[in-house]
Short mmCIF file of C-alpha atoms in Angstrom, two decimals:
data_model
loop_
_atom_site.label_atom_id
_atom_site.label_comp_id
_atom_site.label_asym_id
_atom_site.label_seq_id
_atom_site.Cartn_x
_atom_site.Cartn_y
_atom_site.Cartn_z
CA UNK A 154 -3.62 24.11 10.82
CA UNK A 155 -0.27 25.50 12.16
CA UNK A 156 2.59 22.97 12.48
CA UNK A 157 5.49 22.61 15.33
CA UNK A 158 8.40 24.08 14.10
CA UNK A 159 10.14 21.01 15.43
CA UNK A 160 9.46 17.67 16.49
CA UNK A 161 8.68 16.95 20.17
CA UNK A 162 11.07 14.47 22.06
CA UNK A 163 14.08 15.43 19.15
CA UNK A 164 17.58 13.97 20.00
CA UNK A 165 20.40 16.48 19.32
CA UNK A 166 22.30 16.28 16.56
CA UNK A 167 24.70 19.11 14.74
CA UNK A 168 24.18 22.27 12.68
CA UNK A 169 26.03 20.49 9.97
CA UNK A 170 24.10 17.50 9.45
CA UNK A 171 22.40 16.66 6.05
CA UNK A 172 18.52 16.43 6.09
CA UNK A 173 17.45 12.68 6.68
CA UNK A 174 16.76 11.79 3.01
CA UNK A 175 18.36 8.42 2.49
CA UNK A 176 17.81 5.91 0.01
CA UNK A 177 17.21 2.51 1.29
CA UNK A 178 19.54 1.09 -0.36
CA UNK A 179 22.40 3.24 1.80
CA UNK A 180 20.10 2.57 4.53
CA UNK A 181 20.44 -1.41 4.86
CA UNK A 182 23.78 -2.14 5.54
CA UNK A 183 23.44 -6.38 5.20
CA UNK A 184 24.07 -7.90 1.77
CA UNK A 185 21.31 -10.33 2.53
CA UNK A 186 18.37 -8.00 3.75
CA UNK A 187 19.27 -5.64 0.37
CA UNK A 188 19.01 -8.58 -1.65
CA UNK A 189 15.35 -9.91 0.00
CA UNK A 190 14.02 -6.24 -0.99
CA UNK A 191 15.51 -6.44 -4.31
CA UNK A 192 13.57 -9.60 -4.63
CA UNK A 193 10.38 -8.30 -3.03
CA UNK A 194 10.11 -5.02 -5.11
CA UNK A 195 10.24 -7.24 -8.31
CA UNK A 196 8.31 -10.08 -7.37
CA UNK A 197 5.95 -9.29 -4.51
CA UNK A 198 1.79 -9.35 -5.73
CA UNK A 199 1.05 -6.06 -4.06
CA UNK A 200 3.69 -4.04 -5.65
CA UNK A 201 2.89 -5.63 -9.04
CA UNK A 202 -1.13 -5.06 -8.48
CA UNK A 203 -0.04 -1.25 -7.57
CA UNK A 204 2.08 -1.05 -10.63
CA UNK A 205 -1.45 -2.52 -12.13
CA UNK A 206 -3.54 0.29 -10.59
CA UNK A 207 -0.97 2.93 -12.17
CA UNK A 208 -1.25 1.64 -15.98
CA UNK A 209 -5.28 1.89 -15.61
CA UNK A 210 -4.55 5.14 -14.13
CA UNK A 211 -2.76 6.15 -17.16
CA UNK A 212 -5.40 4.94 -19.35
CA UNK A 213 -7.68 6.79 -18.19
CA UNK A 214 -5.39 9.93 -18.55
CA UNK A 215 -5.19 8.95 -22.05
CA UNK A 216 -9.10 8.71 -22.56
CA UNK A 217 -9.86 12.13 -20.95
CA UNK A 218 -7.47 13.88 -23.64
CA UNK A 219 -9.25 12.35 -26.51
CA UNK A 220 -12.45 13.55 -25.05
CA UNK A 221 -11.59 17.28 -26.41
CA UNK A 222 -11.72 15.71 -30.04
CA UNK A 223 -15.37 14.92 -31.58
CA UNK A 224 -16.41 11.13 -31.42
CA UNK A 225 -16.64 9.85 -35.19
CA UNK A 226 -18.75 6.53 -35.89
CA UNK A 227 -19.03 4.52 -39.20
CA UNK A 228 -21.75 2.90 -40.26
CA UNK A 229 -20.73 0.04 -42.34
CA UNK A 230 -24.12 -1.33 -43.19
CA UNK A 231 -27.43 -1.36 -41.97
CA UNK A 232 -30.58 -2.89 -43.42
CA UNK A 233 -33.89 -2.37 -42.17
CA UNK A 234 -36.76 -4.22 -42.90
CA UNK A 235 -40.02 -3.84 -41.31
CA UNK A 236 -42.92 -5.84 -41.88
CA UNK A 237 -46.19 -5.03 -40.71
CA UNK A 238 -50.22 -6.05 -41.43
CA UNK A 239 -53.93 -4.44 -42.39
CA UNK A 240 -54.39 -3.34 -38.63
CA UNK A 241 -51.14 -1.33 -37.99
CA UNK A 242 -52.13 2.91 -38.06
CA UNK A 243 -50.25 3.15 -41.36
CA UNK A 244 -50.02 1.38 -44.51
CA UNK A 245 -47.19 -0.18 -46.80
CA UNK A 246 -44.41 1.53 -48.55
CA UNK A 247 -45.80 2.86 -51.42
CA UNK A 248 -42.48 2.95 -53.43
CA UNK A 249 -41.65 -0.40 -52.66
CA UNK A 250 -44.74 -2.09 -54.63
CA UNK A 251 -44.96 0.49 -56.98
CA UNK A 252 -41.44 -0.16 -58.14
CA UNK A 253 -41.67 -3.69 -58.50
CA UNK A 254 -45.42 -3.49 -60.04
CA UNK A 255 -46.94 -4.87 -57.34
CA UNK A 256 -49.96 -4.69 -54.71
CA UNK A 257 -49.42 -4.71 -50.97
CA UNK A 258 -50.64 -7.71 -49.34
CA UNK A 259 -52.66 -6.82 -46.46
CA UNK A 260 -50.51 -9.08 -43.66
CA UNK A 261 -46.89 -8.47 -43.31
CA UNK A 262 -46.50 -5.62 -45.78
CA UNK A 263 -42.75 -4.15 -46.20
CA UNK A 264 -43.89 -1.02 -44.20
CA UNK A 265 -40.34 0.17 -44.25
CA UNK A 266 -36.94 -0.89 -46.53
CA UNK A 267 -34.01 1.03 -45.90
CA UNK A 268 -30.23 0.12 -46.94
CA UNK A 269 -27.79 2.61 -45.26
CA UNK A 270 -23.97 3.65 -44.95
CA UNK A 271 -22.24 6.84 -43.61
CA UNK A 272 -20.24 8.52 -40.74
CA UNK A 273 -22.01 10.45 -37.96
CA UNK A 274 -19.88 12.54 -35.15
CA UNK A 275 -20.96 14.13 -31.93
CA UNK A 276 -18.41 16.79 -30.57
CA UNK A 277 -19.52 18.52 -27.22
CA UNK A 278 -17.66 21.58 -26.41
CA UNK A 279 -15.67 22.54 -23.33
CA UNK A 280 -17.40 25.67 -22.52
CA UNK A 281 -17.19 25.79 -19.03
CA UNK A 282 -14.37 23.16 -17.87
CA UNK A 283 -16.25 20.02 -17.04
CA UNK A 284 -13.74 18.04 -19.11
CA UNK A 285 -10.64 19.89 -17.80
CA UNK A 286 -11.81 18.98 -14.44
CA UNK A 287 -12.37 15.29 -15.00
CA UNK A 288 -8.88 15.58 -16.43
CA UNK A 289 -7.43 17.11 -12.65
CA UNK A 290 -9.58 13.74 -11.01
CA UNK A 291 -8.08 11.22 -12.86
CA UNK A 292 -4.53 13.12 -12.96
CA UNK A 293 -5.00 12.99 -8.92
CA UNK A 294 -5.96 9.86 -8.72
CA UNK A 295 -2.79 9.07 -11.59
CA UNK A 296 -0.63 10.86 -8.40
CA UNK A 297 -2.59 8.82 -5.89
CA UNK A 298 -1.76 5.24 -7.11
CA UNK A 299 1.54 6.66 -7.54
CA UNK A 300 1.92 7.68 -4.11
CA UNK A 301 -0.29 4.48 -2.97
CA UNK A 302 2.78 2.21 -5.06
CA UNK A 303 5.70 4.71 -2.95
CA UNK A 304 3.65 3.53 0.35
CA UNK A 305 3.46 -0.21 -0.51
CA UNK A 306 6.88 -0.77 -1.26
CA UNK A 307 8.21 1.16 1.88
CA UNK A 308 5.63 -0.84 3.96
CA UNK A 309 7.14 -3.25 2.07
CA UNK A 310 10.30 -2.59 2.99
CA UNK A 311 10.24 -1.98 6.65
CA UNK A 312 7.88 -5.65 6.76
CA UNK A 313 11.04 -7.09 5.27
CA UNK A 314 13.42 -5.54 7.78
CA UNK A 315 11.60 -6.20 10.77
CA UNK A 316 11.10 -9.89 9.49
CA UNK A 317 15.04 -10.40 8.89
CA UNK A 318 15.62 -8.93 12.65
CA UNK A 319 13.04 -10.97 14.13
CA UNK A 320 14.86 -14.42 12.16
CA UNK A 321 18.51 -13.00 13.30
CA UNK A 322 16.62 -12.35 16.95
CA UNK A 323 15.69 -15.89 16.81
CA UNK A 324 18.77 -17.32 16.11
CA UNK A 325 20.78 -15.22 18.75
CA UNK A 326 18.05 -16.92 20.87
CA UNK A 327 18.77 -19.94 20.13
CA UNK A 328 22.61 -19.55 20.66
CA UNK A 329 21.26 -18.22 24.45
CA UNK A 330 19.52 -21.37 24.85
CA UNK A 331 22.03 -24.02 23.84
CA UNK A 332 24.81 -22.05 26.10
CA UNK A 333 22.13 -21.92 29.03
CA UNK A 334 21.33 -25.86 28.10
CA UNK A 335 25.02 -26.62 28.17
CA UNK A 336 25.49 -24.65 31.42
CA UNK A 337 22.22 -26.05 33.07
CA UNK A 338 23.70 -29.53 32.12
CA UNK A 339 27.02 -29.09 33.94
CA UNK A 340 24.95 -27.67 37.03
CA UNK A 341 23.48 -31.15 36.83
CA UNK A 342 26.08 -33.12 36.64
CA UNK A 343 27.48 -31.41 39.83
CA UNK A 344 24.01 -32.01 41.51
CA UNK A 345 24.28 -35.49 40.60
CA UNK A 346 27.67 -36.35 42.09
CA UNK A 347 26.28 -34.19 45.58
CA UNK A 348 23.25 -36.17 45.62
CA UNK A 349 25.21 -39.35 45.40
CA UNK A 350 27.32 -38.34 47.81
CA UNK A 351 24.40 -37.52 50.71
CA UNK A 352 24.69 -34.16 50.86
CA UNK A 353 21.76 -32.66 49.20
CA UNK A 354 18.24 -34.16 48.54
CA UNK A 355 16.22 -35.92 45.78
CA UNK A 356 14.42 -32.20 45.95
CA UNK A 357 17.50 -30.32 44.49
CA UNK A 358 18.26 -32.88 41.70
CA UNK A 359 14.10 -32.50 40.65
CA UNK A 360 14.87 -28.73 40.55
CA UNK A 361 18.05 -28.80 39.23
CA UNK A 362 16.44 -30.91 36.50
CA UNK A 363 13.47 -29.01 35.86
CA UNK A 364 15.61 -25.76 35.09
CA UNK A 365 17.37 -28.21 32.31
CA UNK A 366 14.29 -28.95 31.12
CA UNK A 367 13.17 -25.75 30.36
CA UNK A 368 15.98 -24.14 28.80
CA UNK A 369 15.77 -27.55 26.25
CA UNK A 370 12.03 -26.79 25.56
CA UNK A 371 12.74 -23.22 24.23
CA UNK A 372 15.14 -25.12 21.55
CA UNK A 373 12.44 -26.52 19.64
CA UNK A 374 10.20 -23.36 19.50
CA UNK A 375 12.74 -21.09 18.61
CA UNK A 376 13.42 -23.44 15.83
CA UNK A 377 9.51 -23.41 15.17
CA UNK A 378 9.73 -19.77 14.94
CA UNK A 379 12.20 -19.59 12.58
CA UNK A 380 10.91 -21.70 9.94
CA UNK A 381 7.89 -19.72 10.18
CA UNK A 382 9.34 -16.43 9.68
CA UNK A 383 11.38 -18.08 6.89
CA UNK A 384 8.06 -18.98 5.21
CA UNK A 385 6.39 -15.12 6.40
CA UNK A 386 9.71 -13.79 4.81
CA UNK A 387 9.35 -15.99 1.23
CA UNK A 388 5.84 -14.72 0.63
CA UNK A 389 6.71 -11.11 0.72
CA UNK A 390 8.91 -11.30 -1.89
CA UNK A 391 7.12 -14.02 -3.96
CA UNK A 392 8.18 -17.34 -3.43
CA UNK A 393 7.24 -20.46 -2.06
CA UNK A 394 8.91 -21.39 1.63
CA UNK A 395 12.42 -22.08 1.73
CA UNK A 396 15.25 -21.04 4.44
CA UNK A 397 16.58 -17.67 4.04
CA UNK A 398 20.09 -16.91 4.06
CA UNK A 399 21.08 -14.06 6.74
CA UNK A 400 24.07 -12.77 8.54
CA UNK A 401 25.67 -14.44 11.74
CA UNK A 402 24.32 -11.62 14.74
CA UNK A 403 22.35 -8.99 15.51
CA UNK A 404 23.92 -5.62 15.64
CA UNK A 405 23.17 -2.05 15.23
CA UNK A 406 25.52 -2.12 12.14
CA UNK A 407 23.23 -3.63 10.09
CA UNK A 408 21.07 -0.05 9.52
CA UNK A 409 23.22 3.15 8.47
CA UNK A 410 21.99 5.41 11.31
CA UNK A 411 23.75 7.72 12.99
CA UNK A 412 21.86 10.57 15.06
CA UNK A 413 24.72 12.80 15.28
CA UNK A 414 25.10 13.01 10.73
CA UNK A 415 21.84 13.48 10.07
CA UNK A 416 18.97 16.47 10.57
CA UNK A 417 15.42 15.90 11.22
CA UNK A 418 14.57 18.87 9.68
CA UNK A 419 11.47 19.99 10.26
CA UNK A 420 7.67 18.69 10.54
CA UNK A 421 6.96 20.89 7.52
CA UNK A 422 10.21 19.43 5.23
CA UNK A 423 9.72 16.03 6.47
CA UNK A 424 5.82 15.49 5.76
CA UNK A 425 5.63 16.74 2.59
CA UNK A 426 8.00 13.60 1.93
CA UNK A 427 5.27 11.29 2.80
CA UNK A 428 2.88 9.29 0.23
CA UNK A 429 0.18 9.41 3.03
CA UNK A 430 0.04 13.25 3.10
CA UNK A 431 0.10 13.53 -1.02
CA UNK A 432 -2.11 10.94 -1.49
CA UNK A 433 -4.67 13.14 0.77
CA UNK A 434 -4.14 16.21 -0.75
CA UNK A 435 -4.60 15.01 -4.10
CA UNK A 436 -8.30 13.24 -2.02
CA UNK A 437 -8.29 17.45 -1.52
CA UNK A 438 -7.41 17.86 -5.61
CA UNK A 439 -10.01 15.60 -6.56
CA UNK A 440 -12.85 16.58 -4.42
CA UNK A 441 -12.60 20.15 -5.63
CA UNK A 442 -12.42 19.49 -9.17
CA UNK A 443 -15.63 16.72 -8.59
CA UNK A 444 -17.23 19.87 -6.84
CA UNK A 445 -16.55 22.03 -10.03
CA UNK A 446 -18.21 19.63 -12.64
CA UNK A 447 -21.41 19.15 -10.21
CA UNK A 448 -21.47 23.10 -10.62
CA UNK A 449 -20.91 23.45 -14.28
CA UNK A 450 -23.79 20.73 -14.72
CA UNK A 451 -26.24 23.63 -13.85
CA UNK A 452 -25.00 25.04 -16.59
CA UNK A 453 -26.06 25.54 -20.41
CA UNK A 454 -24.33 22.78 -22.90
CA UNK A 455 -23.25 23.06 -26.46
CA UNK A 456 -22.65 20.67 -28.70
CA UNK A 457 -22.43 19.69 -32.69
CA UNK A 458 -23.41 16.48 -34.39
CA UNK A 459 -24.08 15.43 -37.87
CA UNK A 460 -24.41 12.66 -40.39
CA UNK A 461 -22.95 12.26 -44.05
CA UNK A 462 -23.18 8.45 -45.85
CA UNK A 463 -25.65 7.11 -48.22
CA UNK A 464 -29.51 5.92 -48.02
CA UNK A 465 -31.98 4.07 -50.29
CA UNK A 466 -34.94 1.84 -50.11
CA UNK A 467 -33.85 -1.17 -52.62
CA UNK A 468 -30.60 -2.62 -52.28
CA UNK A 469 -28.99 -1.77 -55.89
CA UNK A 470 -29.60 2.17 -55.15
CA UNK A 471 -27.60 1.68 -51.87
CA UNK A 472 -24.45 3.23 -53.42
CA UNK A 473 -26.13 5.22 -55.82
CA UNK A 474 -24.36 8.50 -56.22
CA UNK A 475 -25.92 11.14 -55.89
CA UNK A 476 -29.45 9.72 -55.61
CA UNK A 477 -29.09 8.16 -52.21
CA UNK A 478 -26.61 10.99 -50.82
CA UNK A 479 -28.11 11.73 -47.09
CA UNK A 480 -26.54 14.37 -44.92
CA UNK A 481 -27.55 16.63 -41.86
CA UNK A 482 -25.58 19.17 -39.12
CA UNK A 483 -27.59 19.85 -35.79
CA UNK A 484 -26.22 22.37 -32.85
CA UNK A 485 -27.28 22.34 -29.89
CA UNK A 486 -27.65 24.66 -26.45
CA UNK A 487 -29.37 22.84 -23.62
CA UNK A 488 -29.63 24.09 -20.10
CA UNK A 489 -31.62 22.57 -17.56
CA UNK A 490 -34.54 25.05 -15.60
CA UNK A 491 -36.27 22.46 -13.14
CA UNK A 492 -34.89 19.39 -11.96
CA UNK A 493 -36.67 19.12 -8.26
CA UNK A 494 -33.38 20.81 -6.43
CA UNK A 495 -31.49 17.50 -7.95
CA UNK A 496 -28.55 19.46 -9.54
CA UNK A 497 -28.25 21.71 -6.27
CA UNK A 498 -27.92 19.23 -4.01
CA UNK A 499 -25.77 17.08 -5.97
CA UNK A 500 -23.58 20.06 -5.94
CA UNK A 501 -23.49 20.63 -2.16
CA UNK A 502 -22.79 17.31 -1.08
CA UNK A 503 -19.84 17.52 -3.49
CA UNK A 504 -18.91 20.54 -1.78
CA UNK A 505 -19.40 18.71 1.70
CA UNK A 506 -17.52 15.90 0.01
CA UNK A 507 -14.30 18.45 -0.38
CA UNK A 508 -14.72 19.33 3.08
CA UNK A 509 -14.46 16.34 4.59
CA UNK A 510 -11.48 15.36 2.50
CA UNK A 511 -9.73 18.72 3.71
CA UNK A 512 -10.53 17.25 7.51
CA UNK A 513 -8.85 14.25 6.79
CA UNK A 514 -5.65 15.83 4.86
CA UNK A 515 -5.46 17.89 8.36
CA UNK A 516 -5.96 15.11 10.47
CA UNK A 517 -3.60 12.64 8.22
CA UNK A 518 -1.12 15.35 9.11
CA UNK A 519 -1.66 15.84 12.79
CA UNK A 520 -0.73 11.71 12.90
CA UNK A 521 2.12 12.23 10.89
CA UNK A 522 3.85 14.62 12.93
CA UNK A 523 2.81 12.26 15.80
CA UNK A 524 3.82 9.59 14.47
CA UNK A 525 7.17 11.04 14.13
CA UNK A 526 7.33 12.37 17.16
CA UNK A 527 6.52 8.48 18.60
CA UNK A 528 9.03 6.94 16.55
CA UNK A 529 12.09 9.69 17.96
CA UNK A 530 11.20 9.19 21.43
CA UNK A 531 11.22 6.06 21.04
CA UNK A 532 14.75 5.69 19.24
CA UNK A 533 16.07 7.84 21.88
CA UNK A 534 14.46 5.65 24.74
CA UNK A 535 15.63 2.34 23.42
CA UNK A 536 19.18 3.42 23.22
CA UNK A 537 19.16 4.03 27.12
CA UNK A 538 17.28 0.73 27.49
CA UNK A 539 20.52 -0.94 26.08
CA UNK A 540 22.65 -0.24 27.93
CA UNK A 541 21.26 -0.67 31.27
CA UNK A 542 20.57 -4.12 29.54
CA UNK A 543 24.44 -4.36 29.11
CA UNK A 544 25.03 -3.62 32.07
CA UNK A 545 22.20 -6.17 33.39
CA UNK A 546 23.59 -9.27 31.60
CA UNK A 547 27.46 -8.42 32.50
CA UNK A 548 26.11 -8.24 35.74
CA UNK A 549 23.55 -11.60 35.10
CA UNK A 550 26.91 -13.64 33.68
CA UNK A 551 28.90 -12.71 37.00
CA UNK A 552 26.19 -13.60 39.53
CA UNK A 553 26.13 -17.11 37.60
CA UNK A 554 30.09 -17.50 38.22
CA UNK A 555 30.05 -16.67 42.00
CA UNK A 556 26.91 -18.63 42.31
CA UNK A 557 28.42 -21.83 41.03
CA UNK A 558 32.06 -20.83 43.03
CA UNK A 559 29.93 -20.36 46.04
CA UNK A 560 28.35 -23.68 45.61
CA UNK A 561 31.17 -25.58 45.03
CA UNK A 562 32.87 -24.20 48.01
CA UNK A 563 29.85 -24.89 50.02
CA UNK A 564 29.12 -21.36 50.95
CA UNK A 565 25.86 -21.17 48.24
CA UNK A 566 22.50 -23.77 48.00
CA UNK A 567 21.88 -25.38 44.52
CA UNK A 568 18.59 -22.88 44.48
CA UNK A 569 20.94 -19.66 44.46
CA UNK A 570 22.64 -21.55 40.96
CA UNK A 571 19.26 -22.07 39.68
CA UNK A 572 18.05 -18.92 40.30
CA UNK A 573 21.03 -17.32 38.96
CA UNK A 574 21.17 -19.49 36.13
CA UNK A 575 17.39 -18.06 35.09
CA UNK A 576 18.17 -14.64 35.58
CA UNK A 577 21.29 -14.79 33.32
CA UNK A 578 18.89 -16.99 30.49
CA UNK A 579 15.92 -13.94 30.77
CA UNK A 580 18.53 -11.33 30.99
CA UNK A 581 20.30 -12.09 27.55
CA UNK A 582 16.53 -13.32 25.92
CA UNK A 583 15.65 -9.80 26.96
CA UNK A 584 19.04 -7.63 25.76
CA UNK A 585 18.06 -9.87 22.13
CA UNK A 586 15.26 -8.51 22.32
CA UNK A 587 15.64 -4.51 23.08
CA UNK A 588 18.26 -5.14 20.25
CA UNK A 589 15.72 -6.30 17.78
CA UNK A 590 13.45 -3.17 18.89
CA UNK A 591 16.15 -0.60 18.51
CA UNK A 592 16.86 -1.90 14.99
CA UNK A 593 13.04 -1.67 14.29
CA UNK A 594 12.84 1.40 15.60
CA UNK A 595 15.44 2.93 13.08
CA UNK A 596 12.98 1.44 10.08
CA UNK A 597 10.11 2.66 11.71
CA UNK A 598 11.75 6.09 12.06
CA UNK A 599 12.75 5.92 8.42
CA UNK A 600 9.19 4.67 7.34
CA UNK A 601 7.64 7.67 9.26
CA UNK A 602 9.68 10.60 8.00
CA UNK A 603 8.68 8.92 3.80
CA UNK A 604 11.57 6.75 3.14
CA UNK A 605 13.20 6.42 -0.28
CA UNK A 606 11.90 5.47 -3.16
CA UNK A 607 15.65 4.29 -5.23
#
């Protein structure tokens, strides 16, 4: 698969500009927000379960090294008494009776009597790499959950950012509201003094009173919201509800992003930056090796094993040197000849196994630089979206301030106030909110080209 050389929908930006590589700590320019993630990389349960996942990972490391060694066993002690009666196939221990000058009863005869103590190891030998290979799985898979902890904490991250715009959002909201409530109260009071003068109808005071009445109802959701995104905000970083303490407004100074200092690079640089991508080519790593054992297990096997301790029949000769010395070595070469196909086929669906994994790797990519791609556009779109928002609620505010002129001079209706008085509340909800989605646009931009790990 051939990538772009660079990313489609790219904003310009100079030959001298330094590779966006930024830790998110230079990234987050709010003493508050740093301090949340601080709190959520130390205390949040999926970053301490994938911090988990990584010690197991380096058990398991540690248990495919030892593997190259032989396995040693001791037998402390074993006794072994068997009792059996005239019916069985065989009959009794002849050395048991005999030493103890007795006859063997015919039901429950000691058929067998053995006291035992030793060491036994088996040691298989790494002829063809089956061990080596389980070693590259589980180092993959070591990579993977380290890459899998790299994507948690900047999903993390970015969760926490987009949750501490969304509570600053809210609150700029609610400023909107009380000014609109305030304003939409002095319209009223205006109405009022008309309609008790004759000159409008009961009509325009309803209306008038209506339009009050819904800039006060937003008041008490927004204030809804917040506590919940208080709460939302105090579970990612481990702790139980509470308020959240946050800056006074919403600005594009609270990220450390500017288009013109910093390079892209390209798709190439950029992915390979990504715990996504590495965690499906080491899915690619893995496969392969899994693909190579399948194949070595058509293979012939050596391996060694043998026994050394001590062995009698009566318990005083169990330590009985050198009468109850045992001892034995065995090698062995075993290959398997027929096994119904089994061993073949477990071997080619490991190989179709790899295959698919190399699919996804490609297609994991493809998104990538798509996702990228998305994310620019996007930045680039939302910065004209803006302004023209700017210039929407200067021009929102003004309308409102000849409107009410106009009416007090006569020359307007109390329904030109109202209406301007909405437009100017949905114009400045709406600026909040391209302001929120610019800012989450940077994170998502910085989440999509691998963010930083420090």
């Amino acid at each position: 698969m051939k990538l772009p050389s660079e990313y489609r929908g790219g904003f310009e930006s100079n030959g001298d500009s330094a590779l966006f590589s930024v830790k998110w700590r230079e990234f987050f320019n709010d003493p508050y927000l740093v301090g949340l993630i601080d709190s959520a990389l130390a205390n949040n349960f999926d970053m301490r379960i994938a911090l988990k996942n990584i010690e197991i990972a380096n058990r398991n490391l540690r248990i495919n090294k030892s593997e190259y060694l032989p396995s040693v066993d001791a037998n402390i002690g074993t006794v072994n008494k068997q009792y059996r009666s005239k019916d069985f196939y065989s009959s009794a221990s002849s050395k048991w009776y005999d030493q103890k000058g007795e006859k063997a009863p015919e039901s429950l005869f000691t058929y067998q009597s053995q006291f035992s103590s030793g060491l036994s190891f088996s040691w298989e030998l790494d002829v063809w790499g089956r061990i080596a290979n389980e070693g590259d799985i589980l180092k993959a898979d070591w990579l993977n959950t380290q890459e899998t902890r790299n994507a948690v904490q900047t999903k993390l991250i970015a969760d926490i950012a987009s949750g501490y715009f969304n509570l600053l959002k809210l609150d700029a909201q609610i400023e909107v509201a009380k000014r609109n409530l305030s304003l939409n109260d002095s319209t009223l009071r205006m109405i009022k003094l008309q309609f008790d003068a004759g000159e409008i109808t009961a009509l325009a005071l309803q209306q008038t009173e209506s339009q009050r009445l819904l800039a006060a109802s937003m008041i008490p959701e927004l204030e809804k919201d917040i506590v919940i995104q208080e709460n939302a905000l105090r579970i990612l970083i481990g702790e139980m509800p509470n308020a959240i303490e946050r800056a006074d407004s919403l600005s594009n100074t609270l990220v450390n992003f500017d288009e013109q200092n910093i390079s892209l690079g390209s798709p190439l640089e950029i992915i390979r930056r990504r715990p996504d991508i590495k965690a499906a080519e080491y899915d690619v790593i893995a496969a392969n090796a899994d693909m190579n054992i399948q194949q070595i297990m058509r293979y012939p096997q050596l391996s060694l094993s043998g026994v050394f301790g001590v062995n009698s029949m009566l318990p005083k000769n169990w330590f009985n040197i050198p009468g109850a010395l045992l001892g034995g070595i065995a090698g062995e070469l075993t290959t398997p000849i027929f096994k119904n196909k089994k061993l073949k086929n477990i071997y080619e669906v490991a190989k179709i196994d790899r295959e698919k994994e190399e699919l996804n790797f490609q297609r994991t990519v493809m998104e990538a630089v798509s996702e990228v791609s998305n994310t620019i556009t996007t930045v680039d779109k939302q910065k004209e979206q803006l302004d023209l928002s700017n210039q929407r609620v200067a021009n929102s505010q003004l309308a409102v301030k000849n409107a009410l002129l106009l009416f007090k001079s006569g020359y307007a209706t109390y329904l030109e106030v109202i209406t301007a008085q909405s437009n100017a509340l949905k114009s400045e909800l709406d600026l909040l909110e391209i302001k929120q989605k610019q800012l989450n646009s940077y994170v998502s931009l910085y989440r999509a080209l691998g963010g930083g790990w420090d």
